[in-house]
Coordinates of C-alpha atoms in Angstrom, one line a residue:
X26 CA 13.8 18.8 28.4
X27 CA 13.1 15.4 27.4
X28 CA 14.2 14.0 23.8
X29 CA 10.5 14.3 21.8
X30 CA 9.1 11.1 21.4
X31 CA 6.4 10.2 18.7
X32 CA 3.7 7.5 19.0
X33 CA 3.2 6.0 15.2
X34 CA -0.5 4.1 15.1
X35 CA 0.2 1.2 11.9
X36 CA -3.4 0.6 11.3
X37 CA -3.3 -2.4 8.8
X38 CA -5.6 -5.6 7.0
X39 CA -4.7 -8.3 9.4
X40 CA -3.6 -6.5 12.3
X41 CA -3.2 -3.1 14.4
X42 CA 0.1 -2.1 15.7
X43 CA 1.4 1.1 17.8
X44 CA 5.5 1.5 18.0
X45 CA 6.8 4.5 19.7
X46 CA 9.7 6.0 17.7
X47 CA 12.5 8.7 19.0
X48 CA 13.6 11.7 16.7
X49 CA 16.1 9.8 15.3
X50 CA 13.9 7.1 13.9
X51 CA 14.8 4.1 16.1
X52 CA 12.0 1.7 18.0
X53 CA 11.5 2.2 21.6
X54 CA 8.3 0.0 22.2
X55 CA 5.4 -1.7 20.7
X56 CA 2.5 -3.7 20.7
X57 CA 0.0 -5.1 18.7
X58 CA -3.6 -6.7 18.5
X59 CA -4.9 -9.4 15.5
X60 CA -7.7 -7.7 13.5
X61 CA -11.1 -9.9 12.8
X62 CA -12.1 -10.3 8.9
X63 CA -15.5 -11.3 8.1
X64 CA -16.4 -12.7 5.0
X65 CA -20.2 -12.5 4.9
X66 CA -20.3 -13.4 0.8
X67 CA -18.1 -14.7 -2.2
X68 CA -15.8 -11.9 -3.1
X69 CA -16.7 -9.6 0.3
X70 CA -14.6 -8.9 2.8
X71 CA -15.3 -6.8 6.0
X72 CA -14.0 -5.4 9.1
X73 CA -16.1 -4.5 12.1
X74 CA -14.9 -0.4 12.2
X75 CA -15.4 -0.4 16.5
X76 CA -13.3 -3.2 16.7
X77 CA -10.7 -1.3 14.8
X78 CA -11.1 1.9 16.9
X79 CA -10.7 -0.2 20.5
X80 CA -7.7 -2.3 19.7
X81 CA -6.2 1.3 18.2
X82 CA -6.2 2.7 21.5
X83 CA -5.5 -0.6 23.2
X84 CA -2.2 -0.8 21.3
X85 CA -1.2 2.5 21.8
X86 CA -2.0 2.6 25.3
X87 CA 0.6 -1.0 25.6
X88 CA 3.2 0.8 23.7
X89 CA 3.4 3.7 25.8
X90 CA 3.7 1.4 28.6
X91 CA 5.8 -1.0 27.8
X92 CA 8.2 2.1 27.1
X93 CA 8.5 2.9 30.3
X94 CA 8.6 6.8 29.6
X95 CA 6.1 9.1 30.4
X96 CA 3.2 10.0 28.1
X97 CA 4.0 13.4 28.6
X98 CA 7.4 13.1 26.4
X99 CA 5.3 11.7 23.5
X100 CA 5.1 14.9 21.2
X101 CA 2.8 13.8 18.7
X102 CA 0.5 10.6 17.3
X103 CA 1.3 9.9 13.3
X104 CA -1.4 7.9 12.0
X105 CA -1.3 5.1 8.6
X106 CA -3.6 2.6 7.2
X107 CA -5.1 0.0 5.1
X108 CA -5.7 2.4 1.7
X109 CA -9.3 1.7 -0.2
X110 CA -10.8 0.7 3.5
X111 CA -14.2 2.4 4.2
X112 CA -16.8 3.0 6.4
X113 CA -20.4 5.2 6.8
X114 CA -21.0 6.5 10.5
X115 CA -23.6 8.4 12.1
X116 CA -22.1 11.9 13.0
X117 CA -24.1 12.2 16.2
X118 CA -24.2 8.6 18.0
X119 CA -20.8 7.4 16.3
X120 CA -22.1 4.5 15.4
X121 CA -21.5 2.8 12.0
X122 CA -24.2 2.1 9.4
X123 CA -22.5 -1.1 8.1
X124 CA -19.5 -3.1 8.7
X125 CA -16.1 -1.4 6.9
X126 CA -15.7 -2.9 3.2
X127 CA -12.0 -3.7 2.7
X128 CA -10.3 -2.9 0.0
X129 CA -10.1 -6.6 -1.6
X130 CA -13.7 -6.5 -1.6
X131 CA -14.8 -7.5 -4.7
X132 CA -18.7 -6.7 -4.7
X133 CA -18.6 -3.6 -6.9
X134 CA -17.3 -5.4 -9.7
X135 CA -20.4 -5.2 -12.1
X136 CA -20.8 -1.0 -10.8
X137 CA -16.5 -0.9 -12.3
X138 CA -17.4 -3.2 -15.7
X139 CA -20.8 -0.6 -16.6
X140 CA -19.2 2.5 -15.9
X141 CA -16.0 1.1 -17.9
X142 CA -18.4 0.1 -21.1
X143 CA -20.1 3.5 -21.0
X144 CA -16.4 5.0 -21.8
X145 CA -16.0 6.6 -18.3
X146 CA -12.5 5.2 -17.5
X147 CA -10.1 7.7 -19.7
X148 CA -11.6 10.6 -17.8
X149 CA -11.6 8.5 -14.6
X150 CA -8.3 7.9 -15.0
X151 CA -7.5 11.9 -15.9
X152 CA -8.7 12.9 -12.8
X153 CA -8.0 10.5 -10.2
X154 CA -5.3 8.4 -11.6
X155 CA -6.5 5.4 -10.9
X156 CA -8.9 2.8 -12.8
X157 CA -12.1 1.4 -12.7
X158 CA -11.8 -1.4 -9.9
X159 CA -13.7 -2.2 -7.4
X160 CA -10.3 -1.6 -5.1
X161 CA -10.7 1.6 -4.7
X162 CA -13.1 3.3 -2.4
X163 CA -15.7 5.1 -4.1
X164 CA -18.0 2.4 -5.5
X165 CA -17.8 1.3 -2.1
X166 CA -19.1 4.4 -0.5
X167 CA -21.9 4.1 -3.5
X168 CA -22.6 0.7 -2.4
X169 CA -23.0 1.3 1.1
X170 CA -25.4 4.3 0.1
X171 CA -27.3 2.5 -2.6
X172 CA -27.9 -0.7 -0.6
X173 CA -28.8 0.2 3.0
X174 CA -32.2 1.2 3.8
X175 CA -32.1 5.0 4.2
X176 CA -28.6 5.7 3.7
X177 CA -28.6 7.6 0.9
X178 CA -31.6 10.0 2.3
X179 CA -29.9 10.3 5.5
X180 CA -27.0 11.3 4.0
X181 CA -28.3 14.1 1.8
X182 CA -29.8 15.3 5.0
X183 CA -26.2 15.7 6.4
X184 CA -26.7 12.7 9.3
X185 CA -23.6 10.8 7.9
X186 CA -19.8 10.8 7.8
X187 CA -17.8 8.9 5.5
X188 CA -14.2 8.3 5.8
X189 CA -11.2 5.4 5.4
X190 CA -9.4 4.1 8.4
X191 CA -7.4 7.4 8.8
X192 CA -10.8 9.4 9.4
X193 CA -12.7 7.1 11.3
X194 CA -9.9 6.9 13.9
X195 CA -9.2 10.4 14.2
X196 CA -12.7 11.0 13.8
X197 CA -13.4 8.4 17.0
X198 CA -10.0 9.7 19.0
X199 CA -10.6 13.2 18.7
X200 CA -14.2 13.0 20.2
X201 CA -16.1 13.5 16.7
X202 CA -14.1 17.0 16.3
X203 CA -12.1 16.5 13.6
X204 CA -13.4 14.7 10.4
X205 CA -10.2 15.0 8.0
X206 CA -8.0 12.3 6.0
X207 CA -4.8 13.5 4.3
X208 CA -4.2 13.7 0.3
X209 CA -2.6 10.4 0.6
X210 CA -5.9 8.5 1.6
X211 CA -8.2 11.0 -0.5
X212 CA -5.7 10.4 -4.0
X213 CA -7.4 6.5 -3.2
X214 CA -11.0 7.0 -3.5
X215 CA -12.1 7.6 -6.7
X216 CA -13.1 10.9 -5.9
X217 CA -10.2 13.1 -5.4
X218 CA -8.9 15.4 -7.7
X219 CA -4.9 14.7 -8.2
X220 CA -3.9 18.1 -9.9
X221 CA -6.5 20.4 -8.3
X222 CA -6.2 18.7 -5.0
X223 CA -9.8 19.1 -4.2
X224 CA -12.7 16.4 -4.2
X225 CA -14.1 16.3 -7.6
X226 CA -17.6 17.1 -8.3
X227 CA -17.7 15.4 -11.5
X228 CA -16.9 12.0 -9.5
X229 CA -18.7 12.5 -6.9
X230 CA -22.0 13.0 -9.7
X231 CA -20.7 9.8 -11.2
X232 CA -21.2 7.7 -8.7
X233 CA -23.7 9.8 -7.0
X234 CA -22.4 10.7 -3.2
X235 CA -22.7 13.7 -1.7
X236 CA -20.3 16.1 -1.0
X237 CA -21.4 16.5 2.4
X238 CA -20.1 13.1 3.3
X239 CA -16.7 13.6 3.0
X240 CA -13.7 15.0 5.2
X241 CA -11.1 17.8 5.1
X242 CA -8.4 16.8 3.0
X243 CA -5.3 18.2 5.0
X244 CA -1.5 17.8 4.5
X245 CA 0.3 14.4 5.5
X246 CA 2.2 16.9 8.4
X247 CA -0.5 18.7 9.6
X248 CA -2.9 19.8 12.6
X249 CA -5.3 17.1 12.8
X250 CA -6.9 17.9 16.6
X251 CA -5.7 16.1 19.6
X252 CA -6.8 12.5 21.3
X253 CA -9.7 12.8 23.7
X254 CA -7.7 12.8 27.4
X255 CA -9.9 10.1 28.9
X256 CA -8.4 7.6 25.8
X257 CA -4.6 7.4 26.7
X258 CA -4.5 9.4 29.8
X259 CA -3.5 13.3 28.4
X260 CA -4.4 14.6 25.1
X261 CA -2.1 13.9 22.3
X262 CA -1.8 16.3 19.3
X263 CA -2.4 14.1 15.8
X264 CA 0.0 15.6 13.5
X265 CA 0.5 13.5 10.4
X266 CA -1.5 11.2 8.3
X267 CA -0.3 8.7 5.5
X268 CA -1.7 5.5 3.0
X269 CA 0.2 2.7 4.3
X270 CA 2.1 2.3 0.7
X271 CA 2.8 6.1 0.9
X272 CA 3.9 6.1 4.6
X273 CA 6.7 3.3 3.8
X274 CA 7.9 6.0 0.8
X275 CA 8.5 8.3 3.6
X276 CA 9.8 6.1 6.1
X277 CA 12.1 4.4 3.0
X278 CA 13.5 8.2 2.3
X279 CA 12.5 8.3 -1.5
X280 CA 11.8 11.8 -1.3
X281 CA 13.4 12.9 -5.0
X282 CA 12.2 11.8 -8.0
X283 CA 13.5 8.8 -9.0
X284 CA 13.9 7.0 -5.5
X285 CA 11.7 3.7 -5.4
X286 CA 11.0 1.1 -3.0
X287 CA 9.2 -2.3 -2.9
X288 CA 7.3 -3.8 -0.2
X289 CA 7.5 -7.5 -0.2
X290 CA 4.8 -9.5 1.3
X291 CA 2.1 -11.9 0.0
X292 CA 2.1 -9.6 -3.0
X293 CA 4.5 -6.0 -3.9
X294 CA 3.8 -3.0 -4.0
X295 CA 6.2 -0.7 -5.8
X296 CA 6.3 3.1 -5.9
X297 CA 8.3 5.3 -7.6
X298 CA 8.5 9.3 -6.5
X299 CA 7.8 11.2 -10.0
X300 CA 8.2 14.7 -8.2
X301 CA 5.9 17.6 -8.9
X302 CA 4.9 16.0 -11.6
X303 CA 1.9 13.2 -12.1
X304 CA 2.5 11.5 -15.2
X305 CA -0.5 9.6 -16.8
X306 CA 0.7 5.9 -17.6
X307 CA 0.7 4.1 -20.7
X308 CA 1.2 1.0 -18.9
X309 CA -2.1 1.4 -16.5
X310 CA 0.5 1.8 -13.7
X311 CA -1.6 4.2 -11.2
X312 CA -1.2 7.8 -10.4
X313 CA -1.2 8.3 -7.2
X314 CA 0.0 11.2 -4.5
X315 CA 3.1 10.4 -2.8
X316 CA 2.8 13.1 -0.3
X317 CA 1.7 16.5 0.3
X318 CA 3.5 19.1 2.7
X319 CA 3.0 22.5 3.3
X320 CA 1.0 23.0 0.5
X321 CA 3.3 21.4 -2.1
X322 CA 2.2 18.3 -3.6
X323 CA 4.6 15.2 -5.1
X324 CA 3.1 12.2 -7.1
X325 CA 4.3 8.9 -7.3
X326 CA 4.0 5.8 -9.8
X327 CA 2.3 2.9 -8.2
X328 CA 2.5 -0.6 -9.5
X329 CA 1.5 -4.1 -8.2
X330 CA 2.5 -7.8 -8.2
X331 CA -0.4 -9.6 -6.9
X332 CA 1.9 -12.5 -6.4
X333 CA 5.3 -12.3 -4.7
X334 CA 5.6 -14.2 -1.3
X335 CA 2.3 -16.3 -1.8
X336 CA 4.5 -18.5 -4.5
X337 CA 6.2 -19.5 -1.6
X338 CA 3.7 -20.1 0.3
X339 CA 2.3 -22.5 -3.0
X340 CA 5.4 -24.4 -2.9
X341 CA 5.1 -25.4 1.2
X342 CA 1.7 -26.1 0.6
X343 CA 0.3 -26.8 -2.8
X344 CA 3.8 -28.8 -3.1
X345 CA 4.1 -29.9 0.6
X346 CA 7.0 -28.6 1.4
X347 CA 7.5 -28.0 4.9
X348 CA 9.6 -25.0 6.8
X349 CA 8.6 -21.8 5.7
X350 CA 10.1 -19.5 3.0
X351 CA 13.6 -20.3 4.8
X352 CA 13.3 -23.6 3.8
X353 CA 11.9 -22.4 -0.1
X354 CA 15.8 -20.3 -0.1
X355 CA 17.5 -23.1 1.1
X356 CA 16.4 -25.4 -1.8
X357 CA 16.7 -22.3 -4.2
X358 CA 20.3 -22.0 -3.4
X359 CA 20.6 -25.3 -4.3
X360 CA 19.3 -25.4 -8.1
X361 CA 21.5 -26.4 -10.7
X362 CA 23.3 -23.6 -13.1
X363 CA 21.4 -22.1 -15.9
X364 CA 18.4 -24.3 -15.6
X365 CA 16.0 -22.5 -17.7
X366 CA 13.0 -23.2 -15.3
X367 CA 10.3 -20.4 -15.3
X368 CA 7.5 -19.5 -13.3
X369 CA 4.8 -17.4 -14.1
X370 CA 3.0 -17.0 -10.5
X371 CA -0.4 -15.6 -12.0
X372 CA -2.2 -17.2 -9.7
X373 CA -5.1 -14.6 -9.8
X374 CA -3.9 -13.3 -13.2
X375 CA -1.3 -10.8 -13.7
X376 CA -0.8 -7.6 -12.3
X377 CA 0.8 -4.6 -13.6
X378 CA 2.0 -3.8 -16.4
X379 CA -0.3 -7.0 -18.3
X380 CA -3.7 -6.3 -16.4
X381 CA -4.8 -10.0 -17.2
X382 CA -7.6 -10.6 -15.2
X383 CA -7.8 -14.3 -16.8
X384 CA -4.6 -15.5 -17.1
X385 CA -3.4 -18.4 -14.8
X386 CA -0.2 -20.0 -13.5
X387 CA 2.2 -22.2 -15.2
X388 CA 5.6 -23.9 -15.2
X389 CA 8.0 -23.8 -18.0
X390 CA 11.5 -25.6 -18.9
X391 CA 10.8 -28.4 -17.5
X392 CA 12.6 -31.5 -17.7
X393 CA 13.3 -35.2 -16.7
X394 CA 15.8 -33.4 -13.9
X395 CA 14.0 -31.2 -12.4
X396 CA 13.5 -30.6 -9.4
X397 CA 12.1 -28.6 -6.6
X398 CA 15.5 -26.6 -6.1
X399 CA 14.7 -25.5 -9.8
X400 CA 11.2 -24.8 -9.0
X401 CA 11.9 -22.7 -5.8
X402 CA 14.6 -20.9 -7.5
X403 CA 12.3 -20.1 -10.1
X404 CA 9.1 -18.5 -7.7
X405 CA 11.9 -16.1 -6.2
X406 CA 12.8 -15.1 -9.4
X407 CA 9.4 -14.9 -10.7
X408 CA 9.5 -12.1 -8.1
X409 CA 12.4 -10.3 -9.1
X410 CA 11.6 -10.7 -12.8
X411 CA 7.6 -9.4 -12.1
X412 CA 10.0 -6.2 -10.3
X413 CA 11.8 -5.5 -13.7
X414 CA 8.4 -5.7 -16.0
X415 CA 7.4 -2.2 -13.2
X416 CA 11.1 -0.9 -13.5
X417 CA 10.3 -1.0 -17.1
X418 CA 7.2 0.2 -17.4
X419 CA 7.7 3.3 -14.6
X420 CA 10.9 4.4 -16.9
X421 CA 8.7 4.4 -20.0
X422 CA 6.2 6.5 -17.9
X423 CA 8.2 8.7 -16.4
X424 CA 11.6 8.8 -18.1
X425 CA 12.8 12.1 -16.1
X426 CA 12.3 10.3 -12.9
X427 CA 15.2 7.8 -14.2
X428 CA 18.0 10.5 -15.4
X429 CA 20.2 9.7 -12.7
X430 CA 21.6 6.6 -10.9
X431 CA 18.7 4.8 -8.8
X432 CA 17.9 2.2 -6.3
X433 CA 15.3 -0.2 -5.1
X434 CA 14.9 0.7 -1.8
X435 CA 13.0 -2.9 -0.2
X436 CA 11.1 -4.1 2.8
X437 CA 9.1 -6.7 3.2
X438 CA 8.5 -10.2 4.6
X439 CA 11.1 -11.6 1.4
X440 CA 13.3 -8.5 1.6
X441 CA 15.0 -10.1 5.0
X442 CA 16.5 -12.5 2.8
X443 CA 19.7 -11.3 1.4
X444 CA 20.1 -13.8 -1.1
X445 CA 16.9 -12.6 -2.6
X446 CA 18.0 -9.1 -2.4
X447 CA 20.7 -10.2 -4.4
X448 CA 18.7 -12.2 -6.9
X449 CA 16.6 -9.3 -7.1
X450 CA 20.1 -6.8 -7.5
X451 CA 21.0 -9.8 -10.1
X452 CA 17.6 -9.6 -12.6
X453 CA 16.7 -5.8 -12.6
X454 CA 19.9 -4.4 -13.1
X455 CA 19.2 -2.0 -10.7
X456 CA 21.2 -2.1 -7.3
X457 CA 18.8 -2.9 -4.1
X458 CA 19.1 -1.3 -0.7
X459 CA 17.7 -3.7 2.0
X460 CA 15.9 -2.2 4.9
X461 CA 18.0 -3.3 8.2
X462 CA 14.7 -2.0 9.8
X463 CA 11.5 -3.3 8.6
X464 CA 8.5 -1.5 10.1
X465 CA 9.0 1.8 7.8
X466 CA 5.6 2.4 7.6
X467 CA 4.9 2.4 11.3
X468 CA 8.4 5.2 10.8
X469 CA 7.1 7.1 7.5
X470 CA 3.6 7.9 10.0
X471 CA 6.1 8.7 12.3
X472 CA 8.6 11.1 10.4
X473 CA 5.1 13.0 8.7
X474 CA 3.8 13.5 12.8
X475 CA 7.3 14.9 13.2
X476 CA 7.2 17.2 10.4
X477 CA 3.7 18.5 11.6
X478 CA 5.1 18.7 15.3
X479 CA 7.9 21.0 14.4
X480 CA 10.5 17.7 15.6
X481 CA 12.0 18.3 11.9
X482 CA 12.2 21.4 9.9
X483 CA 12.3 20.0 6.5
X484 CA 11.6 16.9 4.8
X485 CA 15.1 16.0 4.6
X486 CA 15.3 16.4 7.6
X487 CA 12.7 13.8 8.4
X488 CA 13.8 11.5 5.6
X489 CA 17.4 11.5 7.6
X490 CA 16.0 9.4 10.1
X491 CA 15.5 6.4 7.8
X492 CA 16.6 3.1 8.2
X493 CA 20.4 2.3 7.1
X494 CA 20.3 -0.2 4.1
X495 CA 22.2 -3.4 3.0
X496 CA 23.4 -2.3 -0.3
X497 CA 23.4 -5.3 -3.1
X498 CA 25.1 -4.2 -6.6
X499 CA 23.8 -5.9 -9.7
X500 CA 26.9 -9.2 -10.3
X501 CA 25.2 -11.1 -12.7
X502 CA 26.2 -9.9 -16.5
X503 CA 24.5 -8.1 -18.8
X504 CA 23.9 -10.9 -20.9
X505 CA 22.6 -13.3 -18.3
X506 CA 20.6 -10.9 -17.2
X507 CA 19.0 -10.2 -20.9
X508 CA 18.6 -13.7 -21.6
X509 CA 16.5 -14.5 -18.1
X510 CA 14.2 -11.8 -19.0
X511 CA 13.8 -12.5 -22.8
X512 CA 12.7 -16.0 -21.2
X513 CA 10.1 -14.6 -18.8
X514 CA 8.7 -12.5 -21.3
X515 CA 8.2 -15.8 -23.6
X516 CA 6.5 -17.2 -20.7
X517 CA 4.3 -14.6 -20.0
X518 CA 3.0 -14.4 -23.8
X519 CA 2.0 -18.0 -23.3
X520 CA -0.6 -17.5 -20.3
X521 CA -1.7 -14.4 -21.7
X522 CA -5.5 -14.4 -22.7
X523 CA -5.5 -10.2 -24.0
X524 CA -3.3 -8.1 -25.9

């Protein structure tokens, strides 16, 4: 009998992927299609959902070829996705109502700042926790309903489906038989209840959507129907489900409280598993469900730097400097010792743990010389040093996630540098472990399909398959260390407009 083989669908902001994995977690084939964004108003941002469903199956159907293996050793399909993405459907022609709203659509802003002054946010927060932001998925969903002719009446009446990219592909691939998402995706919307693992009716009166809207919530391994034969050429079982942030927790093997990793691209997002438990945060980190298996539910810690590689990119643009990050690490390899340069990157105001909407870039420690080394040097660190203020914050939150010896496990556009896993090692305190593989989300959809197929028995089993890592042990000393932070902390106090 063939080796099981299982087909991994990365459905992401900018692009969707397929890569066919083998039980022991290593790449056989892939294949990928750009994705369109449309930007119809200031602040909006769209998707056109059909497009997403075609290239899905385009990509799929490449990887499986390019393979050269028959379909009929693929044992299963895992499925991820852009998180906070969502889309209204008719449930009898298929056909969307509107184009998706993306999740950095901004139009539900004023919907998040009146529900937020009537006082609703602490018990948002209590039952879904997340906040009031126009991020997640539910105001979208009460946009869509509130704002196209008929909508709302239509779906009262039961005509409608709602769902976020997970859904509306399995939705599309299973011939409209299935209509589920996974507690991942559902722990995302505003309207999911992260305890009682059930949609909650008190958000869904809130923002006024109907129950009938919504899918199955299922398990991230689980049965989620089978592809449509005519699609790919036999019918696939679906068998696990998973956020894309969630999916690279999985596919990074943080499975025990305490394990963390960082993804590194235009911004980070970091995650820590907090186990069984979902503690609420005192820092506005969010609360968020790291997986669920076989009934049994873990949480995770979720923070985000809304600027990480996108200082780079400031510095070969805004400061025309050509080359590419490469060419950014070069220079910062170069700056002089102890320079005392600092960047605060808050671009589009700062992130977690400050939640400054308002505050704006700046440069500090400059002087007569200066010079770009200094400044590159400081955006990576301004990176590593935006890690530590989430390290912080996540211990404060969840201090019995930290009782033993951790790593940040990273991936990530930046994380192929090793010097700035180093740096990163260097500023934190906390050791790094570099992803030699970089597509673990593509692998955590894969390794949750696995589980649900029966390819692994147990979770560790799955989470064995990871990717080795390039370990980098804090070198710089204690004091260095100390002294770099207490800096950035001074330079954040100064762009702050709140607290």
């Amino acid at each position: 009998m063939a080796e099981p083989l299982i087909l991994a669908l990365d459905q992401g902001t900018t692009s969707t992927r397929a890569i066919l994995f083998d039980a022991q977690g290593r790449a056989l084939a892939e294949a990928g299609r750009p994705l369109e964004q449309f930007y119809p108003a200031d602040g909006w941002v769209e998707h056109d959902a059909n497009e997403i469903f075609s290239t899905s199956v385009t990509v799929m159907a490449e990887a499986i070829a390019k393979s050269g293996r028959p379909i009929e050793d693929i044992t299963a399909i895992g499925i991820t996705n852009q998180r906070e993405t969502v889309v209204i459907w008719d449930k009898i022609t298929g056909e969307p109502i509107h184009r998706t709203i993306v999740w950095q659509d901004r139009r539900t802003a004023a919907t998040c700042e009146r529900l937020r002054r009537a006082g609703h946010e602490p018990r948002v927060t209590e039952i879904t926790g997340l906040l009031l932001d126009p991020y997640f998925s539910g105001t979208k969903i009460a946009w869509l309903l509130g704002d196209i002719p008929g909508a709302r009446a239509r779906a009262q009446a039961g005509e409608l489906l709602v769902g976020t990219m997970d859904s509306w592909v399995i939705w599309k691939l299973t011939g409209g038989k299935v209509h589920a998402t996974d507690a991942t995706n559902a722990s995302r919307t505003l309207l999911f209840d992260i305890k009682r693992q059930r949609w909650s009716d008190e958000m869904l009166a809130m923002l006024d959507v109907p129950a009938a809207l919504l899918p199955q919530v299922l398990d991230c391994a689980a049965d989620y129907g089978e592809t449509d034969a005519a699609l790919l050429g036999r019918a696939i079982p679906i068998r696990g489900v998973a956020g894309d942030q969630q999916a690279a927790l999985m596919g990074q093997g943080c499975i025990a409280p305490g394990e963390m990793k960082a993804t590194y691209g235009t911004g980070c997002f970091m995650l820590v598993n907090t186990g069984e438990t979902a503690p609420l945060s005192r820092a506005k980190l969010l609360t968020t469900v790291a997986a669920r298996v076989k009934g049994r539910t873990t949480y995770a810690l979720e923070g985000s730097i809304f600027i990480a590689g996108a200082a780079l990119q400031w510095i070969n643009e805004g400061l025309n400097v050509p080359g590419g990050g490469s060419a950014i690490e070069a220079l910062a390899q170069s700056a002089k010792d102890d320079h005392g340069v600092v960047m605060v990157p808050a671009f589009t105001g700062l992130g977690a743990p400050w939640w400054d909407a308002e505050a704006r870039g700046a440069l500090f420690g400059l002087t007569r010389d200066t010079t770009l080394a200094e400044i590159s040097q400081a955006a990576f660190d301004a990176c590593a040093l935006q890690t530590r203020d989430l390290v912080e914050a996540m211990r404060a939150d969840a201090p019995e996630a930290f009782g033993k010896s951790v790593e940040i496990r990273i991936d990530g556009g930046m994380s192929r540098s090793s010097w700035f896993s180093q740096r990163l090692a260097d500023l934190t305190g906390v050791p790094v472990g570099r992803a030699t593989y970089q597509e673990t989300t593509a692998l955590g959809a894969a390794l949750f399909a696995g589980l649900g197929a029966g390819v692994y028995a147990t979770v560790e089993d799955a989470a064995a398959s990871r990717p080795a890592t390039e370990r980098h042990d804090p070198k710089l000393d204690a004091h260095g260390r100390e002294a770099a932070y207490a800096r950035w902390l001074d330079a954040v106090a100064r762009v702050r407009t709140e607290g």
